[in-house]
Amino acid sequence: MTAGEDAMLRLEGVHTDIGRYRILHGVDLIARRGRVTMLLGRNGAGKTTTLRTIMGLWRARQGQIVFDGKSLAALETPHIARLGIAYVPENMGIFGKLTVRENMLLATAPRGFAQPNLDRVLDSFPMLKVKWDSAAGSLSGGQKQMLAIARAIIEPRRLLLIDEPTKGLSPAMVGQLVGALLRLKAEQTTILLVEQNFHVAEAVGDDFAVMDEGRIIHTGAMAALIADKALQHRLLGLSMAAAV
Amino acid sequence: MTLAQQGDRRPVRWLSWFVSDDPPGRIPLNIFMLAILLVLAFAPFLFPGTKALGVSARICIFVILVASYDLMLGYTGIVSFAHTMFFGIGAYGVAIMLAKGWVGWGAVVLGATAGAAVAAVIAALIGMLSLRLRAIFFSMITLAIASFAQIVAEQWRNLTGGEDGLTFSVPAILRPSFHLFAKPVLGITVNGPVITYYIAFAVALILFLIMLRVVNSPLGLVLRAIRENEFRVEAMGYQVVAYRTLVCVLSAVMAALAGALMALVLRYNGPDVTLSFSLMIDILLMVVIGGMGSLYGAVIGSIVVVLAEYYLQNVLASISAAIVGMPVMSALFHPDRWLLWLGIIFVLIVTFLPQGIFGRLRSRR
């Protein structure tokens, strides 16, 4: 993958410290417009920190983060979000004491729901209709993940950052979630997706980048990774093999 | 649904709109809260006497004060110790205007408006400068500023009357000598203090409904989300500091208006009445006893604590008199021990009703 003109998001030499520890050691990454880029790697490789750094939740100590030609380095998190970047964190990021409706409304306030957008999201996640007035905290893990993604896409977004959406979900839930991600992909939504489950990665990914010890160690087309078992084994090793 | 049925439901819909589609709870709780409203509406006739009228007015004023504090604490998770400062600023606004030679309603409105404006500016400054800090540091800063305000009020004698405070004349219609009707109504003379009470009641009701509308608006939704997780809210594009500052300003304005009412009711203002730290403790007690995160809890908390402050001594005196032959028990229930019993009630409520009285009643739905 090269830094082509279709890059929606580009990270160049990004270093991030958390406390006294340097977690990212010069991350170079591209998420191309209209494509799903999988960010792969073992636990502790720096995938979540990369997403949080893009959102400004951790500040990059060095390096450039450019979104559609605009540098994000000096922007506060709310400004970054208002550029059209939605973040679905690993712990789902829902508000448990608010109802499903209120969680969704929060993403559209103060305008309220646009009916076509609401219809589209509820078609993708019909479960939400049933739980509409329930407290979000009472949902199952999979339902919370659905809600978190639904909330992220209720308004048109230019880039989705999704962190391990299938973690801890039952196979049936994973299947539903993959379906939802494929619909987003069909709509040409640009997605940077952190995932440990290789089945999910091969089902939805267009491109991939593998992280290890705070660096990107390999990038390429997902199809090439799927076809090359030796490369899979070399790059992803035991951490992903368990999920294959 | 027939037209007749629609007609039957119309008052319910109107009431629901009145409370911003956020009724207290199920029908028994709604009736209970409506009963409280009616009792307060007819308090001068139901409980005649100067003391009862003063207690009722105090309840109305504290409903605003406590509800406005709950906007910060209960809805947004901000712990401030400067709420009495805003209450005092509003009270001093009216008191200074009336004590320094201005007369009439113009002075009252100007004083209240000036107090609210000053409170808004100070709250905005505190919010913008301090709300980025961790919660404990923000609380400490508000404590320091509140203490500073109390010292200023005590030392700036020319303006505030110092520790003695300010005594002043209210507009003629609010004075005890003024009688609205020549004859008593339902056995009660509708004089200045009764009119003052109804002004306090009406303003409290209006401000309460405004706050209810705020917490049920998109702004209220963002505030509740901030209380739960501010980082998630930021990641959704909201400027948390701006929202927190906004709620501080709103809360401060409401507290200042409550203070203005207090000055009118008492016809006096001093640092002990509206700026003391013990008043801040009372507000905290009322929020916790009533239940945080529900404005209706402010109503319950205000009623329970104000009634306890004024009548717990009477209740203890009755009990003490009834068990006068039991030395230890009699001493335990001596009227001077009322603060001890208030403390015990507080501990019991916090222990067994952590969500407060109203929170408990509402959770039964």
Coordinates of C-alpha atoms in Angstrom, one line a residue:
Chain A
M1 CA 0.0 0.0 0.0
T2 CA 1.4 3.4 -0.9
A3 CA 0.5 6.8 0.2
G4 CA -1.8 7.4 -2.7
E5 CA -4.1 10.3 -3.3
D6 CA -7.1 8.3 -2.1
A7 CA -5.8 8.2 1.5
M8 CA -8.6 9.4 3.8
L9 CA -6.4 9.1 6.9
R10 CA -2.6 9.1 7.0
L11 CA -0.3 8.6 10.0
E12 CA 3.4 9.3 9.6
G13 CA 5.9 8.6 12.3
V14 CA 3.4 8.8 15.1
H15 CA 4.9 8.4 18.6
T16 CA 2.6 8.3 21.6
D17 CA 3.5 8.1 25.3
I18 CA 1.2 7.0 28.1
G19 CA 2.6 8.2 31.3
R20 CA 6.3 7.3 31.3
Y21 CA 5.9 4.6 28.7
R22 CA 6.2 5.0 25.0
I23 CA 3.5 2.9 23.4
L24 CA 3.7 3.9 19.7
H25 CA 7.2 4.1 18.1
G26 CA 6.6 5.8 14.8
V27 CA 3.4 4.4 13.4
D28 CA 3.0 4.8 9.6
L29 CA -0.5 3.9 8.4
I30 CA -3.0 4.7 5.7
A31 CA -6.7 4.2 5.6
R32 CA -7.9 4.6 2.0
R33 CA -11.2 6.3 1.1
G34 CA -14.2 4.0 0.8
R35 CA -12.3 0.9 2.0
V36 CA -12.1 -1.2 5.1
T37 CA -8.6 -1.3 6.6
M38 CA -7.9 -4.0 9.1
L39 CA -5.5 -3.2 11.9
L40 CA -4.2 -6.5 13.1
G41 CA -1.7 -7.7 15.7
R42 CA -1.3 -9.3 19.1
N43 CA -2.6 -7.9 22.3
G44 CA -0.5 -5.0 23.5
A45 CA 0.8 -4.2 20.0
G46 CA -0.6 -0.6 20.2
K47 CA -3.8 -0.9 18.1
T48 CA -6.1 0.7 20.6
T49 CA -3.6 3.4 21.4
T50 CA -3.4 4.1 17.6
L51 CA -7.1 4.6 17.4
R52 CA -7.2 6.7 20.6
T53 CA -4.3 8.8 19.3
I54 CA -6.2 9.5 16.1
M55 CA -9.2 10.7 18.2
G56 CA -6.9 12.9 20.3
L57 CA -7.8 10.9 23.5
W58 CA -4.0 10.4 23.7
R59 CA -1.8 13.1 22.3
A60 CA 0.8 12.2 19.7
R61 CA 4.2 13.2 20.9
Q62 CA 5.7 13.2 17.4
G63 CA 4.5 12.6 13.9
Q64 CA 1.7 13.6 11.6
I65 CA -1.9 12.6 11.6
V66 CA -3.7 13.9 8.5
F67 CA -7.4 13.4 7.8
D68 CA -8.5 14.3 4.3
G69 CA -5.7 16.8 4.0
K70 CA -6.2 18.3 7.5
S71 CA -3.8 17.8 10.3
L72 CA -5.4 16.5 13.5
A73 CA -2.3 16.9 15.7
A74 CA -3.4 20.2 17.3
L75 CA -7.1 19.5 17.5
E76 CA -9.1 18.6 20.6
T77 CA -11.1 15.4 20.6
P78 CA -14.5 17.1 20.0
H79 CA -13.2 19.0 17.0
I80 CA -11.8 15.7 15.6
A81 CA -15.2 14.0 16.1
R82 CA -17.0 17.0 14.4
L83 CA -14.8 16.5 11.3
G84 CA -16.9 13.3 10.7
I85 CA -14.8 10.7 12.5
A86 CA -16.7 8.3 14.8
Y87 CA -15.0 6.1 17.3
V88 CA -16.4 2.9 18.7
P89 CA -14.1 1.9 21.5
E90 CA -13.4 -1.6 22.6
N91 CA -15.6 -1.3 25.7
M92 CA -18.4 -0.3 23.4
G93 CA -18.7 3.3 24.7
I94 CA -22.4 3.3 25.3
F95 CA -24.1 5.1 28.2
G96 CA -25.6 2.4 30.3
K97 CA -28.0 4.6 32.3
L98 CA -29.5 6.2 29.2
T99 CA -32.0 4.4 27.1
V100 CA -31.2 3.0 23.6
R101 CA -33.2 5.9 22.2
E102 CA -31.3 8.4 24.2
N103 CA -27.9 6.9 23.3
M104 CA -28.9 7.2 19.6
L105 CA -30.3 10.7 20.1
L106 CA -27.0 11.8 21.7
A107 CA -25.3 11.2 18.3
T108 CA -27.8 13.5 16.6
A109 CA -28.5 16.2 19.2
P110 CA -29.6 18.9 19.0
R111 CA -31.3 18.3 15.6
G112 CA -32.9 15.0 16.4
F113 CA -33.3 12.0 14.2
A114 CA -33.4 12.3 10.4
Q115 CA -36.0 9.7 9.5
P116 CA -34.2 8.1 6.5
N117 CA -31.0 7.7 8.6
L118 CA -33.0 6.2 11.5
D119 CA -34.8 3.8 9.2
R120 CA -31.5 2.7 7.6
V121 CA -29.9 2.0 11.0
L122 CA -32.9 0.2 12.4
D123 CA -33.0 -1.9 9.3
S124 CA -29.4 -2.9 9.9
F125 CA -30.0 -3.5 13.6
P126 CA -33.6 -4.5 14.1
M127 CA -32.9 -5.5 17.7
L128 CA -32.7 -1.8 18.6
K129 CA -36.4 -1.3 17.8
V130 CA -37.3 -3.9 20.4
K131 CA -35.0 -2.4 23.0
W132 CA -35.7 1.2 22.1
D133 CA -36.9 2.4 25.5
S134 CA -34.7 0.0 27.6
A135 CA -31.7 1.1 29.6
A136 CA -28.6 0.5 27.4
G137 CA -26.9 -1.0 30.5
S138 CA -29.5 -3.9 30.4
L139 CA -28.5 -5.0 26.9
S140 CA -26.3 -8.1 26.3
G141 CA -22.7 -7.6 25.2
G142 CA -23.6 -8.1 21.5
Q143 CA -26.6 -5.8 21.7
K144 CA -24.4 -3.1 23.3
Q145 CA -21.9 -3.5 20.5
M146 CA -24.7 -3.2 17.9
L147 CA -25.9 0.0 19.7
A148 CA -22.4 1.4 19.7
I149 CA -22.0 0.9 16.0
A150 CA -25.5 2.0 15.2
R151 CA -24.9 5.2 17.2
A152 CA -21.7 5.8 15.3
I153 CA -23.4 5.6 11.9
I154 CA -26.8 7.3 12.6
E155 CA -25.3 10.4 11.1
P156 CA -23.2 10.3 7.9
R157 CA -19.6 9.7 8.9
R158 CA -16.5 10.1 6.8
L159 CA -14.4 7.7 8.8
L160 CA -15.2 5.0 11.4
L161 CA -12.7 3.8 13.9
I162 CA -13.9 0.5 15.4
D163 CA -12.0 -1.3 18.1
E164 CA -12.5 -5.1 18.3
P165 CA -16.2 -5.1 17.9
T166 CA -16.5 -8.9 18.1
K167 CA -14.5 -9.4 21.3
G168 CA -16.4 -11.7 23.6
L169 CA -19.4 -12.1 21.4
S170 CA -21.2 -15.4 20.6
P171 CA -20.8 -16.7 17.0
A172 CA -24.3 -15.8 16.2
M173 CA -23.7 -12.2 17.3
V174 CA -20.4 -12.1 15.4
G175 CA -22.4 -13.2 12.3
Q176 CA -24.9 -10.3 12.7
L177 CA -22.1 -7.8 13.3
V178 CA -20.2 -9.0 10.2
G179 CA -23.4 -8.5 8.2
A180 CA -23.7 -5.0 9.5
L181 CA -20.1 -4.2 8.7
L182 CA -20.5 -5.6 5.2
R183 CA -23.5 -3.3 4.6
L184 CA -21.3 -0.4 5.7
K185 CA -18.6 -1.6 3.4
A186 CA -21.2 -1.8 0.5
E187 CA -22.0 1.9 1.2
Q188 CA -18.3 2.7 0.7
T189 CA -17.8 3.9 4.3
T190 CA -14.2 4.3 5.2
I191 CA -13.4 2.1 8.2
L192 CA -10.3 1.5 10.2
L193 CA -11.1 -1.7 12.1
V194 CA -9.1 -3.3 14.8
E195 CA -9.9 -7.0 15.0
Q196 CA -8.4 -10.2 16.5
N197 CA -10.8 -12.5 14.8
F198 CA -9.3 -13.4 11.4
H199 CA -12.6 -14.7 10.0
V200 CA -14.0 -11.2 10.5
A201 CA -10.9 -9.7 9.0
E202 CA -11.1 -11.8 5.9
A203 CA -14.8 -11.2 5.5
V204 CA -14.8 -7.5 5.6
G205 CA -11.2 -6.2 5.1
D206 CA -9.9 -4.6 1.9
D207 CA -6.5 -3.7 3.2
F208 CA -4.6 -4.7 6.3
A209 CA -1.8 -3.4 8.5
V210 CA -0.1 -5.5 11.1
M211 CA 1.2 -3.9 14.3
D212 CA 3.8 -5.1 16.7
E213 CA 5.5 -3.3 19.6
G214 CA 4.1 0.0 18.6
R215 CA 5.0 -0.1 14.9
I216 CA 3.4 -1.1 11.7
I217 CA 5.4 -4.1 10.5
H218 CA 3.5 -5.0 7.3
T219 CA 0.8 -3.6 5.1
G220 CA -0.9 -4.9 2.0
A221 CA -4.1 -6.1 0.4
M222 CA -6.3 -8.3 2.5
A223 CA -6.7 -10.7 -0.4
A224 CA -3.0 -11.3 -0.5
L225 CA -2.9 -12.1 3.2
I226 CA -5.8 -14.5 2.9
A227 CA -4.1 -16.3 0.0
D228 CA -0.7 -16.6 1.8
K229 CA -0.9 -18.9 4.7
A230 CA 2.9 -18.6 5.4
L231 CA 2.6 -14.9 5.6
Q232 CA -0.4 -15.2 7.9
H233 CA 1.6 -17.5 10.2
R234 CA 4.7 -15.2 10.0
L235 CA 2.9 -12.0 10.7
L236 CA 0.1 -13.0 13.0
G237 CA 1.5 -16.0 14.7
L238 CA -0.3 -17.6 17.5
S239 CA -2.4 -14.6 18.5
M240 CA -4.5 -14.8 15.3
A241 CA -4.0 -18.5 14.7
A242 CA -6.2 -19.2 17.7
A243 CA -9.0 -17.4 16.1
V244 CA -8.5 -18.9 12.6
Chain B
M1 CA -60.5 6.1 20.6
T2 CA -63.7 8.1 20.8
L3 CA -63.7 11.9 21.0
A4 CA -65.0 11.6 24.5
Q5 CA -62.0 9.5 25.5
Q6 CA -59.7 11.9 23.8
G7 CA -61.3 14.7 25.8
D8 CA -60.8 12.6 29.0
R9 CA -57.1 12.4 28.3
R10 CA -56.6 16.0 27.3
P11 CA -55.9 17.2 30.9
V12 CA -53.4 14.4 31.3
R13 CA -51.6 15.4 28.1
W14 CA -51.6 19.0 29.2
L15 CA -50.2 18.1 32.6
S16 CA -47.5 15.9 30.9
W17 CA -46.5 18.9 28.7
F18 CA -46.5 21.1 31.8
V19 CA -43.8 18.8 33.3
S20 CA -41.9 18.4 30.1
D21 CA -43.2 14.8 29.6
D22 CA -41.2 13.9 32.7
P23 CA -43.8 13.1 35.4
P24 CA -42.6 12.0 38.8
G25 CA -43.5 8.4 38.2
R26 CA -46.5 6.1 38.4
I27 CA -50.0 7.4 39.3
P28 CA -49.7 7.2 43.2
L29 CA -46.4 9.2 43.1
N30 CA -47.8 11.7 40.6
I31 CA -50.8 12.2 43.0
F32 CA -48.4 12.6 45.9
M33 CA -46.4 15.2 44.2
L34 CA -49.5 17.0 43.0
A35 CA -50.7 17.0 46.6
I36 CA -47.5 18.6 47.7
L37 CA -48.0 21.3 45.0
L38 CA -51.5 21.9 46.2
V39 CA -50.5 22.1 49.9
L40 CA -47.8 24.6 49.0
A41 CA -50.3 26.5 46.9
F42 CA -52.7 26.8 49.8
A43 CA -50.2 26.9 52.6
P44 CA -51.1 30.3 54.0
F45 CA -54.7 29.1 54.4
L46 CA -53.9 25.5 55.6
F47 CA -51.2 26.5 58.1
P48 CA -52.0 30.0 59.4
G49 CA -49.4 31.9 61.3
T50 CA -46.2 33.8 60.8
K51 CA -43.9 30.8 61.5
A52 CA -45.7 28.4 59.1
L53 CA -45.8 31.1 56.4
G54 CA -42.0 31.6 56.8
V55 CA -41.4 27.9 56.7
S56 CA -43.5 27.5 53.6
A57 CA -41.7 30.3 51.8
R58 CA -38.3 28.8 52.8
I59 CA -39.4 25.5 51.3
C60 CA -40.3 27.2 48.0
I61 CA -36.9 29.0 47.9
F62 CA -34.9 25.9 48.8
V63 CA -36.7 24.0 46.1
I64 CA -35.1 26.3 43.6
L65 CA -31.8 26.4 45.4
V66 CA -31.5 22.6 45.8
A67 CA -32.9 21.8 42.3
S68 CA -30.3 24.2 40.7
Y69 CA -27.6 22.5 42.7
D70 CA -28.9 19.1 41.5
L71 CA -28.4 20.4 37.9
M72 CA -24.7 20.4 38.7
L73 CA -24.3 17.5 41.1
G74 CA -27.0 15.1 40.1
Y75 CA -27.2 15.7 36.4
T76 CA -23.6 16.6 35.5
G77 CA -21.5 15.2 38.4
I78 CA -20.0 18.5 39.3
V79 CA -19.3 19.0 43.1
S80 CA -19.3 22.7 43.9
F81 CA -19.1 24.3 47.2
A82 CA -19.8 27.8 45.8
H83 CA -23.6 27.5 45.4
T84 CA -24.3 29.5 48.5
M85 CA -22.1 32.2 47.1
F86 CA -24.5 32.6 44.1
F87 CA -27.4 32.5 46.5
G88 CA -25.8 35.3 48.5
I89 CA -25.0 37.3 45.4
G90 CA -28.7 37.3 44.4
A91 CA -29.8 38.2 47.9
Y92 CA -27.2 41.0 48.2
G93 CA -28.3 42.3 44.8
V94 CA -31.8 43.0 46.1
A95 CA -30.7 43.9 49.6
I96 CA -28.1 46.5 48.5
M97 CA -30.6 48.1 46.1
L98 CA -33.3 48.4 48.7
A99 CA -31.0 49.3 51.5
K100 CA -29.2 52.0 49.6
G101 CA -32.2 54.2 49.0
W102 CA -33.7 52.7 45.9
V103 CA -37.4 51.9 46.3
G104 CA -40.1 50.0 44.6
W105 CA -40.3 47.1 42.2
G106 CA -37.8 48.6 39.8
A107 CA -35.2 48.3 42.5
V108 CA -36.2 44.7 43.3
V109 CA -36.1 43.7 39.6
L110 CA -32.8 45.5 39.0
G111 CA -31.2 44.0 42.1
A112 CA -32.3 40.5 41.2
T113 CA -31.2 41.0 37.6
A114 CA -27.8 42.4 38.6
G115 CA -27.3 39.6 41.1
A116 CA -28.2 37.0 38.5
A117 CA -25.8 38.7 36.0
V118 CA -22.9 38.9 38.4
A119 CA -23.5 35.2 39.4
A120 CA -23.6 34.2 35.8
V121 CA -20.3 36.0 35.0
I122 CA -18.5 34.5 38.1
A123 CA -19.9 31.0 37.3
A124 CA -18.7 31.3 33.7
L125 CA -15.2 32.4 34.9
I126 CA -15.0 29.6 37.4
G127 CA -16.2 27.1 34.9
M128 CA -13.9 28.1 32.1
L129 CA -10.9 28.3 34.3
S130 CA -11.5 25.3 36.6
L131 CA -13.7 22.7 35.0
R132 CA -10.8 21.2 33.0
L133 CA -9.3 20.2 36.4
R134 CA -9.9 17.0 38.1
A135 CA -13.2 17.0 40.2
I136 CA -11.5 17.3 43.6
F137 CA -9.5 20.3 42.5
F138 CA -12.5 22.0 41.1
S139 CA -14.4 21.4 44.4
M140 CA -11.5 22.8 46.4
I141 CA -11.4 25.9 44.2
T142 CA -15.1 26.5 44.6
L143 CA -14.6 26.1 48.4
A144 CA -11.9 28.7 48.4
I145 CA -13.9 31.2 46.3
A146 CA -17.0 30.7 48.5
S147 CA -14.9 31.4 51.6
F148 CA -13.4 34.5 49.9
A149 CA -16.9 35.7 49.0
Q150 CA -18.1 35.3 52.7
I151 CA -15.0 37.3 53.9
V152 CA -15.7 40.0 51.4
A153 CA -19.3 40.3 52.5
E154 CA -18.2 40.5 56.1
Q155 CA -15.5 43.1 55.5
W156 CA -17.0 45.4 52.9
R157 CA -19.2 47.0 55.5
N158 CA -20.1 50.1 53.4
L159 CA -21.8 48.0 50.8
T160 CA -22.9 44.8 52.5
G161 CA -23.4 45.9 56.1
G162 CA -20.6 43.6 57.2
E163 CA -21.5 40.8 59.7
D164 CA -24.7 42.7 60.7
G165 CA -26.0 42.5 57.2
L166 CA -28.6 44.8 55.7
T167 CA -32.2 45.5 56.8
F168 CA -34.4 47.3 54.3
S169 CA -37.9 48.2 53.3
V170 CA -39.6 46.2 50.7
P171 CA -42.3 47.6 48.3
A172 CA -45.4 48.7 50.1
I173 CA -47.5 45.8 48.8
L174 CA -45.2 43.3 50.6
R175 CA -45.3 45.0 54.0
P176 CA -47.3 43.5 56.8
S177 CA -49.4 46.7 57.1
F178 CA -50.7 46.2 53.5
H179 CA -54.0 44.4 53.2
L180 CA -55.1 43.3 49.8
F181 CA -58.7 42.8 50.8
A182 CA -60.7 44.6 53.4
K183 CA -61.9 41.4 54.9
P184 CA -60.1 38.1 55.6
V185 CA -60.3 35.4 52.9
L186 CA -61.1 31.9 54.3
G187 CA -60.2 33.4 57.7
I188 CA -56.8 34.6 56.6
T189 CA -55.8 38.3 56.2
V190 CA -54.2 38.6 52.8
N191 CA -51.4 41.0 53.8
G192 CA -47.9 41.7 52.5
P193 CA -46.2 38.6 53.8
V194 CA -48.9 36.4 52.2
I195 CA -48.4 38.2 48.9
T196 CA -44.6 37.8 49.3
Y197 CA -45.2 34.1 49.9
Y198 CA -47.2 33.8 46.7
I199 CA -44.6 35.6 44.7
A200 CA -42.0 33.1 46.1
F201 CA -44.3 30.2 45.3
A202 CA -45.0 31.4 41.7
V203 CA -41.4 32.2 41.0
A204 CA -40.3 28.8 42.5
L205 CA -42.8 27.0 40.4
I206 CA -41.8 28.8 37.2
L207 CA -38.1 28.3 37.7
F208 CA -38.6 24.6 38.7
L209 CA -40.6 24.0 35.4
I210 CA -37.9 25.8 33.5
M211 CA -35.2 23.5 35.0
L212 CA -37.4 20.5 34.3
R213 CA -37.6 21.6 30.7
V214 CA -33.8 22.0 30.6
V215 CA -33.0 18.5 31.9
N216 CA -35.5 17.0 29.5
S217 CA -34.0 18.8 26.5
P218 CA -31.1 17.7 24.3
L219 CA -28.9 19.8 26.7
G220 CA -30.1 17.7 29.6
L221 CA -29.3 14.5 27.7
V222 CA -25.7 15.6 27.1
L223 CA -25.4 16.5 30.8
R224 CA -26.5 13.1 31.9
A225 CA -24.1 11.5 29.4
I226 CA -21.3 13.7 30.8
R227 CA -22.1 12.5 34.3
E228 CA -21.7 8.9 33.1
N229 CA -18.5 9.2 31.0
E230 CA -17.1 12.6 29.9
F231 CA -14.5 11.1 27.6
R232 CA -17.1 9.2 25.6
V233 CA -19.1 12.4 25.3
E234 CA -16.0 14.2 24.0
A235 CA -15.3 11.5 21.5
M236 CA -18.8 12.2 20.1
G237 CA -17.9 15.8 19.4
Y238 CA -19.2 17.6 22.5
Q239 CA -17.1 20.2 24.2
V240 CA -17.6 18.9 27.8
V241 CA -16.0 22.0 29.4
A242 CA -18.5 24.2 27.5
Y243 CA -21.5 22.2 28.6
R244 CA -20.2 22.0 32.2
T245 CA -19.7 25.8 32.2
L246 CA -23.1 26.3 30.8
V247 CA -24.8 24.2 33.5
C248 CA -22.7 26.1 36.1
V249 CA -24.0 29.4 34.8
L250 CA -27.6 28.2 34.6
S251 CA -27.4 26.8 38.1
A252 CA -25.8 30.0 39.5
V253 CA -28.5 32.2 37.9
M254 CA -31.2 30.0 39.5
A255 CA -29.4 30.2 42.9
A256 CA -29.1 34.0 42.6
L257 CA -32.8 34.3 41.9
A258 CA -33.6 32.1 44.9
G259 CA -31.4 34.4 46.9
A260 CA -33.3 37.5 45.7
L261 CA -36.5 35.8 46.8
M262 CA -35.0 35.1 50.2
A263 CA -34.0 38.7 50.7
L264 CA -37.6 39.8 49.9
V265 CA -39.1 37.2 52.3
L266 CA -36.8 38.1 55.2
R267 CA -36.5 41.8 54.5
Y268 CA -33.0 41.3 55.6
N269 CA -29.8 39.8 54.3
G270 CA -26.5 39.0 56.0
P271 CA -23.6 36.6 55.5
D272 CA -24.9 34.1 58.0
V273 CA -28.3 33.9 56.2
T274 CA -27.2 33.4 52.6
L275 CA -23.4 32.8 52.5
S276 CA -22.6 30.5 55.4
F277 CA -21.0 27.1 54.9
S278 CA -23.7 25.5 57.1
L279 CA -26.2 26.5 54.4
M280 CA -24.1 24.7 51.8
I281 CA -24.2 21.6 54.1
D282 CA -28.0 22.0 54.2
I283 CA -28.2 22.1 50.4
L284 CA -26.1 18.9 50.2
L285 CA -28.3 17.2 52.8
M286 CA -31.4 18.2 50.9
V287 CA -30.0 16.9 47.6
V288 CA -28.9 13.6 49.1
I289 CA -32.1 13.0 51.2
G290 CA -34.4 13.9 48.3
G291 CA -32.4 12.0 45.7
M292 CA -29.8 13.2 43.2
G293 CA -30.5 13.3 39.5
S294 CA -34.2 14.1 39.8
L295 CA -35.4 17.6 40.3
Y296 CA -38.4 16.2 42.1
G297 CA -36.0 15.0 44.7
A298 CA -35.2 18.6 45.5
V299 CA -38.8 19.1 46.5
I300 CA -38.8 16.2 48.8
G301 CA -35.4 17.0 50.2
S302 CA -36.2 20.6 50.9
I303 CA -39.5 19.8 52.6
V304 CA -37.9 17.1 54.8
V305 CA -34.9 19.1 55.9
V306 CA -36.7 22.5 56.4
L307 CA -39.5 20.8 58.4
A308 CA -36.9 19.0 60.5
E309 CA -35.0 22.2 61.1
Y310 CA -38.1 24.0 62.3
Y311 CA -40.2 21.3 63.9
L312 CA -37.9 18.5 64.9
Q313 CA -37.3 20.3 68.2
N314 CA -41.1 20.5 68.8
V315 CA -41.4 16.8 68.1
L316 CA -38.5 16.0 70.4
A317 CA -40.0 18.2 73.1
S318 CA -43.2 16.2 73.0
I319 CA -41.4 12.9 73.1
S320 CA -39.1 14.1 75.9
A321 CA -42.1 15.3 77.9
A322 CA -43.8 11.9 77.4
I323 CA -40.9 10.0 78.8
V324 CA -39.8 12.4 81.4
G325 CA -39.5 9.6 84.0
M326 CA -36.8 7.8 82.0
P327 CA -33.6 9.9 82.7
V328 CA -31.3 8.7 79.9
M329 CA -34.0 8.5 77.2
S330 CA -35.5 11.8 78.2
A331 CA -32.1 13.4 77.8
L332 CA -31.6 11.7 74.5
F333 CA -34.8 13.2 73.2
H334 CA -34.2 16.6 74.6
P335 CA -35.0 19.3 72.0
D336 CA -31.4 20.5 72.1
R337 CA -30.4 17.2 70.6
W338 CA -32.3 17.9 67.3
L339 CA -29.1 18.1 65.3
L340 CA -28.1 14.7 66.5
W341 CA -31.4 13.2 65.4
L342 CA -31.2 15.0 62.1
G343 CA -27.8 13.5 61.6
I344 CA -29.2 10.0 62.5
I345 CA -32.0 10.5 60.0
F346 CA -29.4 11.5 57.4
V347 CA -27.3 8.5 58.0
L348 CA -30.3 6.1 57.9
I349 CA -31.4 7.6 54.6
V350 CA -28.0 7.4 53.0
T351 CA -27.6 3.8 54.3
F352 CA -31.0 2.4 53.4
L353 CA -32.1 4.8 50.6
P354 CA -28.9 5.6 48.8
Q355 CA -30.9 7.0 45.9
G356 CA -32.8 9.3 48.2
I357 CA -36.4 9.3 49.2
F358 CA -37.7 10.3 45.8
G359 CA -35.3 8.1 44.0
R360 CA -36.6 5.2 46.0
L361 CA -40.2 6.1 45.4
R362 CA -39.6 6.4 41.7
S363 CA -37.7 3.2 41.4
R364 CA -40.8 1.3 42.5
R365 CA -42.4 2.0 39.2

